[in-house]
Coordinates of C-alpha atoms in Angstrom, one line a residue:
Chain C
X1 CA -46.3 295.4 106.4
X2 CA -45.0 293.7 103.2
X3 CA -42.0 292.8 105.3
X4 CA -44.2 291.2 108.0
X5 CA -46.2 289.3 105.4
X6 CA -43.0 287.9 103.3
X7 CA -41.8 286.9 106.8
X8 CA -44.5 284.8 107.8
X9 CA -45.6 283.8 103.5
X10 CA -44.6 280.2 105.0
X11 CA -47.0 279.7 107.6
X12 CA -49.3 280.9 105.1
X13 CA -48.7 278.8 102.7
X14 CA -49.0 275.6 105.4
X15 CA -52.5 276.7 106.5
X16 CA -53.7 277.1 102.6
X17 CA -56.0 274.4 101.2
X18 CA -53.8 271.2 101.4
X19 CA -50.2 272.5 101.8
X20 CA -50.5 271.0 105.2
X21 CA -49.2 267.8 103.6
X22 CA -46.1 269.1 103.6
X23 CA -45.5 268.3 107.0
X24 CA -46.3 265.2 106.5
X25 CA -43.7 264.7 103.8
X26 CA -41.1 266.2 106.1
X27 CA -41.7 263.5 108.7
X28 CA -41.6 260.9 105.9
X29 CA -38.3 262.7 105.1
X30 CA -37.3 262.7 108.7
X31 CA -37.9 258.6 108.9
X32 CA -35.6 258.0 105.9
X33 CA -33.5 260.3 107.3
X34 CA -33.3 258.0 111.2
X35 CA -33.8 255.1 108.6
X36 CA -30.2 256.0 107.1
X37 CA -28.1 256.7 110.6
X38 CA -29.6 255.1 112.6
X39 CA -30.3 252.2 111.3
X40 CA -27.7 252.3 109.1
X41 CA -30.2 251.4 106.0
X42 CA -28.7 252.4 102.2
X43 CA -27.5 256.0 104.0
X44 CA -25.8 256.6 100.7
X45 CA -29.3 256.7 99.0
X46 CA -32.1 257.7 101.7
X47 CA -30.1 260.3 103.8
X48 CA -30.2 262.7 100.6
X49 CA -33.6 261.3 99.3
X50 CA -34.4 262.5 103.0
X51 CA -33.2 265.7 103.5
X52 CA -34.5 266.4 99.5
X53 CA -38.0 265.3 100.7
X54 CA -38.0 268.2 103.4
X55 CA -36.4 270.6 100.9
X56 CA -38.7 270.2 97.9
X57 CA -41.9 270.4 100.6
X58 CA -40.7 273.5 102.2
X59 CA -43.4 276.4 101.7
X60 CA -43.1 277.8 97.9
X61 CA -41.0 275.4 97.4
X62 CA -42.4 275.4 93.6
X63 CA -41.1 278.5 93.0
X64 CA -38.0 278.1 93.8
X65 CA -35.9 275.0 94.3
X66 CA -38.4 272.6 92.4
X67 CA -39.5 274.9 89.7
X68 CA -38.9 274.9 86.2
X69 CA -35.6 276.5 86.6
X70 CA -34.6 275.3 90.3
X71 CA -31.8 274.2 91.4
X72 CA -33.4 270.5 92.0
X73 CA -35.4 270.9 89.1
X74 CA -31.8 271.5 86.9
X75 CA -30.2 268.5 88.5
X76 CA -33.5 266.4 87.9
X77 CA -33.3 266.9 84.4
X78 CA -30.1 267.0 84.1
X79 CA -28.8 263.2 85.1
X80 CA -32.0 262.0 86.0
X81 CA -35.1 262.9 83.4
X82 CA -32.2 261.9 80.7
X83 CA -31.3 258.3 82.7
X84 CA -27.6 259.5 82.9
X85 CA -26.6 259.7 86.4
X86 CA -27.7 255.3 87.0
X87 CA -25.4 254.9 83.5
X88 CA -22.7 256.9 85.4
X89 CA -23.1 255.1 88.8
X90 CA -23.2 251.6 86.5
X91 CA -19.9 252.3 85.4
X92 CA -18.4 252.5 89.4
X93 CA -21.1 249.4 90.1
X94 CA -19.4 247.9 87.5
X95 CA -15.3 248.5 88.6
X96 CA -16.9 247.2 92.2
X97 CA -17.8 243.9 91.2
X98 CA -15.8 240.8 90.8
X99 CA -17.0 237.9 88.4
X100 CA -14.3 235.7 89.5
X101 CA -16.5 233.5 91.5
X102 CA -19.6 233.5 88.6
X103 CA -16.6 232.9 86.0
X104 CA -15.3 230.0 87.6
X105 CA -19.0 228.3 87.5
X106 CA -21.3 230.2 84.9
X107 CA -24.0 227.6 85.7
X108 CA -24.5 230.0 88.5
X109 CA -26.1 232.5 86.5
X110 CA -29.5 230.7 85.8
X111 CA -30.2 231.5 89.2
X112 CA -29.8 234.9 88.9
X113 CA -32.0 234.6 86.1
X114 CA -34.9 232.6 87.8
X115 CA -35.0 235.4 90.4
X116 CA -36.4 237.8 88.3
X117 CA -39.3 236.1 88.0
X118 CA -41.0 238.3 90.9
X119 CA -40.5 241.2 88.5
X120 CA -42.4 240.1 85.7
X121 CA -45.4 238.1 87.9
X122 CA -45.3 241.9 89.7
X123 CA -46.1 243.9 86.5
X124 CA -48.9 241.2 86.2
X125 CA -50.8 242.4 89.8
X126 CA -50.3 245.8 89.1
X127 CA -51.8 245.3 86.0
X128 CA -54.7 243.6 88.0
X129 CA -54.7 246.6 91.0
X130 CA -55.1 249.0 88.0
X131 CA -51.9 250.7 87.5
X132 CA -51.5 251.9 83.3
X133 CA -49.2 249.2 81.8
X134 CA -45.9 251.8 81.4
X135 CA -46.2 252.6 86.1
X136 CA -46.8 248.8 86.4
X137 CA -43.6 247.6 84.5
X138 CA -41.8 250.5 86.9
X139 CA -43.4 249.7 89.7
X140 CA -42.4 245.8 88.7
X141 CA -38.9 247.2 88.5
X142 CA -38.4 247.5 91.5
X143 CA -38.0 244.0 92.1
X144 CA -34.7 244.2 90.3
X145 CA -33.2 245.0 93.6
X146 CA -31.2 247.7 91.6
X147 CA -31.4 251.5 91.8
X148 CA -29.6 252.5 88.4
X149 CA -32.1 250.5 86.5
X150 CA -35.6 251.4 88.4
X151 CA -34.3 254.7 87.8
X152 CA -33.7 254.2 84.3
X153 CA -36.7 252.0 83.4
X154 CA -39.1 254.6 85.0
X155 CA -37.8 257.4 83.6
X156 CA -37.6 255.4 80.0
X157 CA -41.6 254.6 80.6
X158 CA -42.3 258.1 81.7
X159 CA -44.0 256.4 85.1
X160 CA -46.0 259.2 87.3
X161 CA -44.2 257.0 90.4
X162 CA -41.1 257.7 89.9
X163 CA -40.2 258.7 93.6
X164 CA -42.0 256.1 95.2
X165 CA -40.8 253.5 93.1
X166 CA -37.6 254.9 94.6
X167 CA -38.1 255.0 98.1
X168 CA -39.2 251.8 97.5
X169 CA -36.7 249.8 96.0
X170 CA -33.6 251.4 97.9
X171 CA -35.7 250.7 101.7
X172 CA -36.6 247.4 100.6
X173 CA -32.8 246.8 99.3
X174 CA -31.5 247.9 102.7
X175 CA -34.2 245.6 103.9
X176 CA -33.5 242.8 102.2
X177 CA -32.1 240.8 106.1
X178 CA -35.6 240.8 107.2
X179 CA -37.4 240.2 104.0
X180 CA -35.7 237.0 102.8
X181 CA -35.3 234.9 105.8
X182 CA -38.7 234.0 106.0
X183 CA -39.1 233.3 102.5
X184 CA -36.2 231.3 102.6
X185 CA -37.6 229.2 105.1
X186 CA -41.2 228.9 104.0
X187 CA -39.5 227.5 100.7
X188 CA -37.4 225.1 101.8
X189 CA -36.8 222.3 104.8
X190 CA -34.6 222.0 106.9
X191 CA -32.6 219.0 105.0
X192 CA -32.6 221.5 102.0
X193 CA -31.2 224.1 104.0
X194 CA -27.9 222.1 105.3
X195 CA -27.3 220.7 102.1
X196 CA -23.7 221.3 101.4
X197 CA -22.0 222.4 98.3
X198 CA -18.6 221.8 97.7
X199 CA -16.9 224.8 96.6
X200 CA -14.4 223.7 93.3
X201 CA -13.4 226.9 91.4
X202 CA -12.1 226.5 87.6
X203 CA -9.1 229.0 87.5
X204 CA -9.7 231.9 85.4
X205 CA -8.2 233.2 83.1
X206 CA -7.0 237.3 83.1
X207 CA -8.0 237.1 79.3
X208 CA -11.6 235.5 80.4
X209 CA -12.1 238.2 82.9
X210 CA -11.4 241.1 79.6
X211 CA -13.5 239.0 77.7
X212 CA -16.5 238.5 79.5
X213 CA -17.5 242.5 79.7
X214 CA -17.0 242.6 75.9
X215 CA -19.1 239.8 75.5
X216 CA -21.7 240.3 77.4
X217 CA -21.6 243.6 76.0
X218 CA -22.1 242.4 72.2
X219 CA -25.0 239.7 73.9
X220 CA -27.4 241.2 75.6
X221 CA -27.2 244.3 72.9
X222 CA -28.0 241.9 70.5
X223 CA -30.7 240.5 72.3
X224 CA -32.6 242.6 74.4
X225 CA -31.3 245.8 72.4
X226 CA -32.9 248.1 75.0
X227 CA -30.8 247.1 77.8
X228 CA -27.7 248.3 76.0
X229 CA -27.0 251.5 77.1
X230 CA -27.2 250.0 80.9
X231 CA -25.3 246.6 80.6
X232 CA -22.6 248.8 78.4
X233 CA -21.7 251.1 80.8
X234 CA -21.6 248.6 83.5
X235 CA -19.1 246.3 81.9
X236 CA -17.3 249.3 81.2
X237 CA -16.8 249.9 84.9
X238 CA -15.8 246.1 84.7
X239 CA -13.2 246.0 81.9
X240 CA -11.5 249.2 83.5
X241 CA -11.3 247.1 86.6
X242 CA -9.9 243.6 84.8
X243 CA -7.9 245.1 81.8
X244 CA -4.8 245.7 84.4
X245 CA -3.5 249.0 82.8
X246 CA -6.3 251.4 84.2
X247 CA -5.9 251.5 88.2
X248 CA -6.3 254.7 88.6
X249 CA -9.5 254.6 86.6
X250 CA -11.0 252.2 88.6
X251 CA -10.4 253.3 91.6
X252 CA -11.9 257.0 90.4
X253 CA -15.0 255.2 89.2
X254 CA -15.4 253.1 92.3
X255 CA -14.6 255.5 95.0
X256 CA -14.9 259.4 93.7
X257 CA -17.5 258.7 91.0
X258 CA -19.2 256.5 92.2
X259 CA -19.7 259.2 95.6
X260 CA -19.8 262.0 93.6
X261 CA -22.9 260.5 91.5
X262 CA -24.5 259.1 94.4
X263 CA -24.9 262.6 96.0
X264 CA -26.1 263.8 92.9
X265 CA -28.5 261.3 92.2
X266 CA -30.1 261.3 96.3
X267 CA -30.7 264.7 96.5
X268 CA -31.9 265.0 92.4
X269 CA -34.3 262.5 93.0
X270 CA -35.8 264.6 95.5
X271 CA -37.4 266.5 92.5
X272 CA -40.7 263.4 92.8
X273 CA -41.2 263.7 96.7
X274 CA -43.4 266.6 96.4
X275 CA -46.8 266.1 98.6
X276 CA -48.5 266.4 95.9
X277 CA -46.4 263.3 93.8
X278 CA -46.1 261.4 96.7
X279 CA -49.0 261.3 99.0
X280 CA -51.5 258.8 97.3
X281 CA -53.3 255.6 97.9
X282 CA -50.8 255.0 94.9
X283 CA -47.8 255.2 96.9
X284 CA -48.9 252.6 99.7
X285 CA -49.7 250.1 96.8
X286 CA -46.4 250.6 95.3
X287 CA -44.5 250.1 98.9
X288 CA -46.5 246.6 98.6
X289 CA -46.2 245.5 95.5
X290 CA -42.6 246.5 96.1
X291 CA -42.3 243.7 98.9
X292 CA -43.7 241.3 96.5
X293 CA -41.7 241.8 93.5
X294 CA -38.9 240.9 96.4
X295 CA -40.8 237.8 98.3
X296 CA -41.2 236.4 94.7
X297 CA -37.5 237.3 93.5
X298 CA -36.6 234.8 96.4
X299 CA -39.1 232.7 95.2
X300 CA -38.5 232.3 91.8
X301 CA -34.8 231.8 92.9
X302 CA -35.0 229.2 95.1
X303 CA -37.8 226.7 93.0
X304 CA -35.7 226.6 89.6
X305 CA -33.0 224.8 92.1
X306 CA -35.5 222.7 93.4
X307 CA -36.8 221.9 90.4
X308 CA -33.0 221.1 89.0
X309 CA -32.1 219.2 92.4
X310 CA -34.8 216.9 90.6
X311 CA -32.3 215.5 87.7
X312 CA -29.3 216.5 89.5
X313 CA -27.6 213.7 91.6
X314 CA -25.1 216.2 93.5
X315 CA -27.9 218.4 95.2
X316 CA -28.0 222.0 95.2
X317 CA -28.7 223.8 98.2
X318 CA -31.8 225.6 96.9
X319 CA -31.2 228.7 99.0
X320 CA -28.5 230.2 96.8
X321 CA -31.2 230.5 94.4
X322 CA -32.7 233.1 96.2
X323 CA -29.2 235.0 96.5
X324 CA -29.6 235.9 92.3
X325 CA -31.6 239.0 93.5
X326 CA -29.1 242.3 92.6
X327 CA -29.2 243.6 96.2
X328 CA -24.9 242.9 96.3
X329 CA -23.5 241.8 98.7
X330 CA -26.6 241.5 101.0
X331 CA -28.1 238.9 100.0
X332 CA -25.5 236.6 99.3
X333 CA -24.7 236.8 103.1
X334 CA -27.9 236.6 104.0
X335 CA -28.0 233.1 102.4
X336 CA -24.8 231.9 103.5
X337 CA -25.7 233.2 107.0
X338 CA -29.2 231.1 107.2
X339 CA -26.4 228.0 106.4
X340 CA -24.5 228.5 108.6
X341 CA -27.1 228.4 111.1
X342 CA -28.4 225.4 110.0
X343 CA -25.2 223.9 109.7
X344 CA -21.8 225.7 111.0
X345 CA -19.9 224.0 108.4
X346 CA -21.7 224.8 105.4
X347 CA -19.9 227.2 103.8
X348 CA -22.2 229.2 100.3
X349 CA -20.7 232.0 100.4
X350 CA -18.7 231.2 97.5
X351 CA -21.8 230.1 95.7
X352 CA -23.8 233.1 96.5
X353 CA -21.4 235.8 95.5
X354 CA -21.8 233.8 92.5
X355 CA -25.3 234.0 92.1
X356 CA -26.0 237.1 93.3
X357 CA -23.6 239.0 90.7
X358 CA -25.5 237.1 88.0
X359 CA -28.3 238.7 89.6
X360 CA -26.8 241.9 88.4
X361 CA -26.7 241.1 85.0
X362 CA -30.0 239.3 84.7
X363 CA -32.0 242.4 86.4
X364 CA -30.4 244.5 83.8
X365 CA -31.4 242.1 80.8
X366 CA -35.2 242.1 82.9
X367 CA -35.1 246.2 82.6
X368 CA -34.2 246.1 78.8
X369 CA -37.3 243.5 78.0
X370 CA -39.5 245.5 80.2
X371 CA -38.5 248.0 78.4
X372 CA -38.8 246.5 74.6
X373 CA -42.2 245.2 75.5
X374 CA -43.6 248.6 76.9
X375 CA -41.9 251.4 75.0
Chain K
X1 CA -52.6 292.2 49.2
X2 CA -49.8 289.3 50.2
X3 CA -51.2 289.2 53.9
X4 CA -54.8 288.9 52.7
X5 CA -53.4 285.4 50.9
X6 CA -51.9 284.5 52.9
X7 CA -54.6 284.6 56.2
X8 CA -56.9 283.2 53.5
X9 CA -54.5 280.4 52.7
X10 CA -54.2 279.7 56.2
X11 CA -57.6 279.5 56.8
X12 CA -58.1 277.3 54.2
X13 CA -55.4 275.0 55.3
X14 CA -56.8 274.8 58.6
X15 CA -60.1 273.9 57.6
X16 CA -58.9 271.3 55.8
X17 CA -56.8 269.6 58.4
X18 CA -59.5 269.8 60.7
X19 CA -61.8 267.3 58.3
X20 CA -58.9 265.2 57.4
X21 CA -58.5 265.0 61.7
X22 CA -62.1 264.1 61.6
X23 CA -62.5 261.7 59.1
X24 CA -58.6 259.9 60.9
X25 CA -60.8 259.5 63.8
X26 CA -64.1 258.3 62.6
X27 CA -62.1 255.5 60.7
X28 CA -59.3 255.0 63.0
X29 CA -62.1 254.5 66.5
X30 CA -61.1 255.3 69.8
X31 CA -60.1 251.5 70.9
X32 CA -57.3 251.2 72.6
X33 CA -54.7 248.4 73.2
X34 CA -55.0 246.7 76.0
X35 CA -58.2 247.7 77.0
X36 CA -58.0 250.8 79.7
X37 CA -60.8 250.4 82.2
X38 CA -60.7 246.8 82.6
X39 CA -58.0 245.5 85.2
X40 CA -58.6 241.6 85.0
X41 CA -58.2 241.9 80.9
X42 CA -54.7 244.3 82.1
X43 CA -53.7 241.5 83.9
X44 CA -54.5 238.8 81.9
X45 CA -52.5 241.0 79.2
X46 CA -49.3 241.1 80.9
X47 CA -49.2 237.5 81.5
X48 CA -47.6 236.5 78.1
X49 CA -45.2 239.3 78.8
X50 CA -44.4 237.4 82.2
X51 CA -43.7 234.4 79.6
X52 CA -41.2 236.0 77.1
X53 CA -39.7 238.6 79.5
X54 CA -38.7 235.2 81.7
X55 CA -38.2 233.4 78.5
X56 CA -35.9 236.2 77.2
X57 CA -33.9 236.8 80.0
X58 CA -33.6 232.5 80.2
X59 CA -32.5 232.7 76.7
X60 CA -29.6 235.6 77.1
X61 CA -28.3 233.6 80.4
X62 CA -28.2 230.1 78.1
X63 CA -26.2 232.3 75.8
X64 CA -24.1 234.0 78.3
X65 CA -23.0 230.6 80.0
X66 CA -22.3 228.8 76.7
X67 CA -20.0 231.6 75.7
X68 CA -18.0 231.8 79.6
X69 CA -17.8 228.1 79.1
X70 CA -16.2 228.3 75.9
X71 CA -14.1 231.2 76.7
X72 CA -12.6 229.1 79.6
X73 CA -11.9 226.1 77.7
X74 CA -10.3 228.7 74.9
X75 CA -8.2 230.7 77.3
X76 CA -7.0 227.9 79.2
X77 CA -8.8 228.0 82.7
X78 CA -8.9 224.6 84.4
X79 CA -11.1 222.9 87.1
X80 CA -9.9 222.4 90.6
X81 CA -10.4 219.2 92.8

């Protein structure tokens, strides 16, 4: 009879009090799960966040793989509660990403500064929809358009959200084709949109490109001393890649680390889909002030080039503005994709890998002032 | 006899932290910053936060491109066309 009982403990457990939610959070893993193949949507990301949602809501789940001494539990606190698997994964982001195009035209970078603004006006409504200050600056992270640092941020705050604010910002990243258009063209007109940009790169220097990690490095860890740890180990990743003498290095940290934390960091994450962490009115708030943290990214991104365009006699074409969100490479084709379809010579590509590196940088400089403000 | 002076001592200790405790939170209040159960004053609380965290991260950029600028004109990059 014991044997018959531990045999059918799961069905049990599903038809005890409210473990029928369970099922729900397996469907939810199920979507991210078609969201990632079939779609094709961040698989890196939600294809492991999805199969971790069905594995951490499978019956007694929280006694074995998501308690105390669990295997997800273990690899939770082991790169995630501690913020070290994003650092790790910063340093491949970081041998991935070329400044060339921001180096030959730093102006470029107060774009990617102005779309931040939809992080900071999202902390503000969260405030407002009654989330405690430390889960509203998470929840506002998310805006940042960049995993490592929502992880790291939320963590940092000790948010309750930490795995919606996940599923959140890596859907709404994969999203970003379908969010941004229409912003784009509720912001701007159609002369605005075909404005052309002629595309004339200083040459840079190889000592420039060496430079500019250590730099920024020593910068931003003087001024917004919280976002050192992130910043450092993503110019890291970025001097390995310029310095010339470390090939093998980068290529590790772009390809094998960079996979090899990924998988860790899916299916660790995994650790806050539990019913009970994850089904709230909470989580459906998050999901929507995720989407405007993003619709006011754009935003911000695309008015401080209007704005400029005001004292500037060779116009900028406003839409690049709203490539300075981190989601790289997306949305700097987005952008140059809407020009092209307004006019088939217009050619921003250039521009917006520009912008959207800076992005990069500037949502990392936005986690460490969260940070500093609410820590 | 060292055990009974101990338990005493202890007892004594802890009778005394517990009015120190007291008195901390008679004269300290329960106030807290910003005000918990009020959303709009939340809000209205962040807002200056919006101001420096934009003004900050404005600030760093400035910085940023000033020094790429100068590194350029140092290290010899030139413009094109």
């Amino acid at each position: 009879m014991d044997f018959f009982k531990e045999l059918f403990s799961g069905f049990t457990y599903i038809a005890t009090g409210d473990n029928w939610k369970t099922i729900v959070m397996w469907i939810i893993g199920g979507v991210l799960i078609f969201l990632a193949i079939k779609k094709k949507m961040e698989p890196t990301l939600l294809l492991p966040m999805g199969l971790g949602a069905i594995l951490v809501n499978l019956p007694l789940a929280n006694e074995g793989i998501v308690s105390p001494h669990g295997s997800i539990t273990t690899l939770f606190n082991a790169g995630i509660a501690n913020e070290l698997f994003p650092l790790l994964l910063f340093i491949g982001i970081g041998a991935m990403i070329d400044f060339g195009p921001l180096l030959s035209n730093p102006k470029l970078m107060i774009f990617g500064a102005a779309a931040q603004f939809g992080i900071f006006f999202t902390m503000s409504l969260a405030a407002l929809l009654g989330f405690e200050l430390k889960d509203a600056g998470s929840i506002a992270i998310i805006g940042a358009a960049d995993g490592p640092t929502a992880i790291a941020v939320s963590q940092a705050l000790g948010s309750n959200f930490t795995g919606a604010i996940m599923v959140a910002a890596y859907s709404y990243m994969a999203l970003v084709p379908i969010i941004q258009p229409p912003v784009i063209k509720l912001c701007t007109t159609k002369k605005e949109r075909m404005i052309r940009m002629p595309y004339r790169p200083a040459n840079v220097s190889k000592l420039t490109r060496i430079l500019f990690p250590i730099v920024v490095t020593i910068i931003v860890g003087i001024f917004a001393p919280k976002s050192a740890e992130l910043i450092g180990f993503l110019m890291f990743g970025n001097l390995i890649r310029e310095c010339g003498v470390l090939d093998n290095l980068s290529e590790t940290a772009q390809n094998a680390l960079a996979n090899i934390i990924t998988i860790f960091l899916g299916i660790s994450i995994s650790a806050r889909l539990t019913a009970a962490e994850f089904l709230k009115l909470d989580t459906l708030m998050i999901l929507a002030l995720g989407l405007f943290a993003f619709i006011f990214d754009t935003f911000g991104g695309i008015m401080i080039a209007k704005v400029m365009n005001l004292f500037l006699k060779e116009k900028i074409n406003p839409m690049i503005g709203a490539s300075g969100i981190s989601a790289f490479p997306m949305s700097a084709r987005v952008v140059h994709k809407i020009g092209l379809e307004e006019d088939n010579q217009n050619f921003l590509l250039p521009h917006t890998i520009g912008v959207n590196v800076s992005g990069q940088i500037a949502s990392v400089i936005a986690g460490g002032l969260i940070l500093g403000m609410l820590s | 006899m060292t055990t009974k002076i101990t338990t005493t001592a202890i007892e004594e200790i802890s009778e005394a932290t517990e009015e120190i405790t007291t008195e901390t939170v008679e004269v300290v209040g329960v106030e807290t910053f910003p005000p918990e159960n009020d959303q709009v004053e939340n809000m209205v609380y962040t807002l200056p936060m919006m101001g420096k965290g934009m003004f900050g991260i404005f600030l760093v950029t400035v910085i940023i491109v000033a020094s790429v600028a100068i590194l350029n004109k140092v290290t010899g990059g030139k413009k094109n066309g």
